[in-house]
Amino acid sequence: MEKKLLVTGMDFLLDWVGQHIKSAEIVCSGDVSEENLSRLVKDADGILYMQAKSYPITRKIIESGEKLRFIQSAGVGYERIDLKAATDNGVVVMNMPVGTTVSVAEHTIALILGCAKNLVKAHENTVKGGWRILGLGVELWKKTLGIIGFGRIGIEVVNRMKAFEMNILVYDPYVGKEDIEKMGGKKVDLQTLLKESDIVSIHSPLTKETENLIGEEELGLMKPTAILINTARGELVDEEALYKALSERRISYAGLDVFRQEPVEADNPILKLENVILTPHMAVQTLDAVVRMMNQNGIQIEKALNGIYENVVNPEVLEKLKK
Ligand code: NAD
């Protein structure tokens, strides 16, 4: 077989992808150093970028791919792929926006409930022989849920949280008032959302505009009883400021699935806090979502190997390829 697909970052879950790949040999690399990937990409036609940990696809890696045609991010996010370098080199970048939405929405709700009811600490306390010596939890009924980013996941969280009869506030500069009202929410600015919400849940992508969207000042606007949930990307929150706000109890609790550095460093002080529930970027790690997502990745990659590109995130490159 002449063509080669380089899978970076993970070498399991590949059966579901592999069954659709008829046009290329698959080579996997768990070593995601720039040096190793630059070597392996030399004769690859495409890359499947798996995001089990944080690592970049740099300009050097892209430029080392002598016949590289595409890079596919296995999930929604692609912020660590150098898009400019890809476009400059005529490399199409694609993502996989569907398949994982429901699992991430459900994980978000698990974190909301876990924090509101202090579930993890209650479990730890009970198995150690303790009995009801923890502080009181809170109800969600009639409280206010603030959603930052009203896209696929934000909407599915809202759809499910309506069962708790919560008031829904939404901050999303790119979604109109009517579209938010149709779904039972109210469009507000970020400051109002932070001041009025009992639960703040982040679902916007990582961009230059959203990096550190929630910093010291924004945390300062939140209620001391508020819970912050982040299943989007670690960089959206200033982690140091969050640590301070939680340790000084200026906000009540946080549920985090994502961190600035993944895997999270052992000396990250957030790991030591009592008022957090932390999960290892696993919101999509359900059998249902993984099977769906990996199958769709396989189908999309087989098309890309044959020159048909879907879910392209640097569409300007397609014009370039026509020339
Ligand atoms: P989406 O593109 O459907 O929705 C993102 C929404 O954020 C859009 O409505 C957009 O208008 C909005 N947005 C953009 N800039 C904003 C800003 N400055 N302020 C507020 N809102 C803004 O994406 P999605 O499928 O809902 O996924 C959302 C994010 O969740 C992804 O970008 C990804 O980083 C993250 N994610 C995490 C996991 C996980 O395993 N934890 C899995 C999938 C996705």
XYZ file of N, CA and C in Angstrom, residues 90-189:
300
model
N -0.410 24.022 2.134
C -1.443 23.326 1.365
C -1.974 22.082 2.073
N -1.946 22.090 3.408
C -2.429 20.927 4.175
C -3.822 21.250 4.731
N -4.774 20.384 4.438
C -6.158 20.588 4.895
C -6.256 20.126 6.352
N -6.882 20.954 7.202
C -7.106 20.548 8.593
C -8.604 20.348 8.792
N -8.955 19.194 9.358
C -10.371 18.864 9.588
C -10.565 18.537 11.070
N -11.795 18.661 11.540
C -12.090 18.196 12.895
C -13.278 17.243 12.850
N -13.702 16.761 14.013
C -14.841 15.858 14.099
C -15.824 16.471 15.110
N -16.689 17.357 14.613
C -17.516 18.127 15.542
C -18.686 17.352 16.143
N -19.064 16.258 15.530
C -20.249 15.563 16.045
C -19.849 14.228 16.696
N -20.780 13.657 17.392
C -20.525 12.322 17.960
C -20.272 12.362 19.454
N -19.689 13.468 19.930
C -19.290 13.516 21.339
C -20.179 14.442 22.181
N -21.047 15.195 21.518
C -21.791 16.264 22.189
C -22.568 15.765 23.416
N -23.314 14.691 23.244
C -24.178 14.220 24.343
C -23.337 13.764 25.534
N -22.255 13.053 25.255
C -21.410 12.587 26.372
C -20.814 13.759 27.151
N -20.374 14.800 26.431
C -19.797 15.951 27.139
C -20.880 16.670 27.946
N -22.075 16.788 27.365
C -23.180 17.430 28.096
C -23.507 16.619 29.356
N -23.561 15.304 29.222
C -23.879 14.474 30.397
C -22.773 14.569 31.454
N -21.519 14.605 31.005
C -20.401 14.708 31.967
C -20.476 16.046 32.710
N -20.823 17.092 31.970
C -20.979 18.420 32.585
C -22.022 18.347 33.700
N -23.128 17.678 33.401
C -24.210 17.582 34.396
C -23.767 16.714 35.583
N -22.980 15.674 35.297
C -22.445 14.853 36.398
C -21.591 15.730 37.320
N -20.767 16.602 36.731
C -19.923 17.486 37.549
C -20.777 18.491 38.322
N -21.811 19.033 37.665
C -22.685 19.995 38.361
C -23.294 19.314 39.598
N -23.878 18.144 39.411
C -24.532 17.447 40.524
C -23.505 17.013 41.576
N -22.346 16.539 41.083
C -21.302 16.098 42.016
C -20.862 17.225 42.935
N -20.694 18.421 42.368
C -20.273 19.578 43.170
C -21.411 20.034 44.087
N -22.611 20.126 43.533
C -23.744 20.638 44.325
C -24.028 19.748 45.532
N -23.793 18.448 45.368
C -24.114 17.494 46.455
C -22.855 17.023 47.186
N -21.699 17.575 46.837
C -20.441 17.212 47.497
C -20.200 15.691 47.450
N -20.494 15.089 46.301
C -20.558 13.624 46.214
C -19.229 12.912 46.457
N -18.147 13.449 45.872
C -16.873 12.727 45.966
C -16.370 12.725 47.405
N -16.450 13.893 48.047
C -15.995 13.972 49.454
C -16.900 13.123 50.349
N -18.185 13.098 50.061
C -19.110 12.285 50.868
C -18.753 10.805 50.735
N -18.424 10.384 49.518
C -18.025 8.986 49.299
C -16.743 8.678 50.085
N -15.736 9.572 49.915
C -14.451 9.340 50.613
C -14.654 9.269 52.126
N -15.496 10.157 52.621
C -15.762 10.219 54.063
C -16.483 8.964 54.553
N -17.433 8.492 53.758
C -18.212 7.317 54.161
C -17.331 6.059 54.195
N -16.479 5.888 53.157
C -15.643 4.677 53.158
C -14.590 4.716 54.266
N -14.279 5.913 54.748
C -13.316 6.022 55.866
C -14.011 5.848 57.219
N -15.322 5.620 57.206
C -16.051 5.418 58.470
C -16.733 6.677 58.982
N -16.610 7.766 58.224
C -17.267 9.019 58.650
C -18.758 8.956 58.371
N -19.528 9.811 58.985
C -20.981 9.813 58.791
C -21.516 11.230 58.883
N -21.933 11.785 57.777
C -22.603 13.090 57.740
C -21.897 14.213 58.500
N -20.572 14.248 58.408
C -19.909 15.346 59.116
C -19.476 16.445 58.153
N -19.940 16.316 56.900
C -19.571 17.322 55.905
C -20.559 18.483 55.931
N -20.197 19.559 55.217
C -21.123 20.692 55.088
C -22.342 20.296 54.259
N -23.315 21.197 54.185
C -24.543 20.907 53.454
C -24.348 21.149 51.964
N -25.025 20.353 51.150
C -25.021 20.578 49.711
C -26.062 21.640 49.346
N -26.284 21.808 48.050
C -27.306 22.771 47.613
C -28.236 22.124 46.595
N -29.467 22.653 46.517
C -30.411 22.218 45.471
C -30.163 23.018 44.201
N -30.563 22.460 43.083
C -30.487 23.183 41.813
C -31.829 23.828 41.462
N -32.893 23.328 42.030
C -34.260 23.755 41.720
C -34.421 25.267 41.840
N -34.895 25.893 40.737
C -35.156 27.348 40.680
C -33.897 28.205 40.779
N -32.722 27.564 40.752
C -31.483 28.348 40.782
C -31.150 28.807 39.358
N -30.075 29.545 39.217
C -29.709 30.096 37.903
C -28.461 29.410 37.352
N -28.610 28.939 36.110
C -27.490 28.293 35.408
C -26.985 29.248 34.331
N -25.708 29.563 34.368
C -25.107 30.450 33.354
C -24.267 29.630 32.389
N -24.598 29.735 31.100
C -23.874 28.967 30.078
C -23.020 29.934 29.258
N -21.726 29.681 29.227
C -20.823 30.491 28.396
C -20.508 29.659 27.150
N -21.007 30.096 25.995
C -20.833 29.326 24.740
C -22.049 28.466 24.489
N -22.914 28.969 23.576
C -24.186 28.278 23.331
C -24.133 27.552 21.985
N -23.180 26.624 21.881
C -23.071 25.797 20.672
C -23.685 24.436 20.936
N -23.147 23.429 20.248
C -23.710 22.069 20.373
C -23.802 21.613 21.828
N -22.681 21.703 22.571
C -22.671 21.159 23.938
C -23.492 22.042 24.886
N -23.280 23.359 24.805
C -24.033 24.285 25.671
C -25.538 24.062 25.542
N -26.014 23.896 24.314
C -27.453 23.691 24.079
C -27.919 22.371 24.699
N -27.122 21.315 24.539
C -27.549 20.015 25.091
C -27.534 20.024 26.622
N -26.634 20.798 27.216
C -26.648 20.933 28.686
C -27.944 21.617 29.104
N -28.279 22.698 28.413
C -29.505 23.439 28.742
C -30.732 22.538 28.578
N -30.809 21.821 27.459
C -31.969 20.941 27.228
C -32.192 19.997 28.400
N -31.102 19.464 28.932
C -31.223 18.495 30.031
C -31.460 19.187 31.374
N -30.858 20.360 31.578
C -30.984 21.031 32.883
C -32.348 21.685 33.079
N -33.131 21.782 31.996
C -34.492 22.334 32.134
C -35.311 21.484 33.101
N -34.970 20.187 33.202
C -35.690 19.295 34.118
C -35.551 19.753 35.573
N -34.507 20.536 35.852
C -34.310 21.028 37.225
C -35.006 22.367 37.458
N -35.771 22.815 36.445
C -36.507 24.092 36.526
C -35.577 25.255 36.883
N -34.406 25.270 36.245
C -33.462 26.363 36.503
C -33.733 27.536 35.569
N -33.353 28.731 35.995
C -33.350 29.891 35.084
C -32.055 29.793 34.289
N -32.174 30.037 32.983
C -30.982 29.856 32.141
C -30.505 31.212 31.603
N -29.257 31.571 31.900
C -28.623 32.759 31.314
C -27.548 32.284 30.343
N -27.424 33.004 29.229
C -26.440 32.595 28.217
C -25.574 33.781 27.820
N -24.255 33.554 27.802
C -23.350 34.527 27.196
C -22.714 33.884 25.975
N -23.045 34.401 24.809
C -22.416 33.943 23.565
C -22.568 35.071 22.557
N -21.457 35.800 22.281
C -21.562 36.962 21.386
C -21.999 36.599 19.974
N -21.924 35.319 19.616
C -22.212 34.930 18.231
C -23.565 34.260 18.045
N -24.376 34.215 19.095
C -25.712 33.608 18.965
C -26.747 34.672 19.323
N -27.766 34.795 18.469
C -28.772 35.851 18.621
C -29.717 35.598 19.798
N -30.301 36.730 20.253
C -31.237 36.720 21.391
C -32.394 35.752 21.143
N -32.948 35.806 19.907
C -34.135 34.969 19.615
C -33.778 33.489 19.696
N -32.608 33.124 19.156
C -32.212 31.704 19.171
C -32.041 31.209 20.601
N -31.556 32.087 21.463
C -31.367 31.693 22.871
C -32.730 31.600 23.566
N -33.604 32.577 23.285
C -34.940 32.570 23.922
C -35.763 31.362 23.490
N -35.613 30.975 22.203
C -36.330 29.798 21.694
C -36.005 28.554 22.507
N -34.765 28.511 23.015
C -34.326 27.336 23.782
C -34.565 27.525 25.285
N -35.271 28.611 25.649
C -35.619 28.806 27.061
C -34.587 29.580 27.859
N -33.628 30.210 27.176
C -32.599 30.969 27.891
C -32.761 32.468 27.714
N -31.922 33.237 28.414
C -31.925 34.695 28.274
C -30.510 35.135 27.937
N -30.390 35.928 26.864
C -29.043 36.387 26.456
C -28.599 37.537 27.367
N -27.420 37.407 27.956
C -26.891 38.460 28.834
C -25.408 38.680 28.523
N -24.856 39.752 29.110
C -23.407 39.920 28.949
C -22.681 39.068 29.997
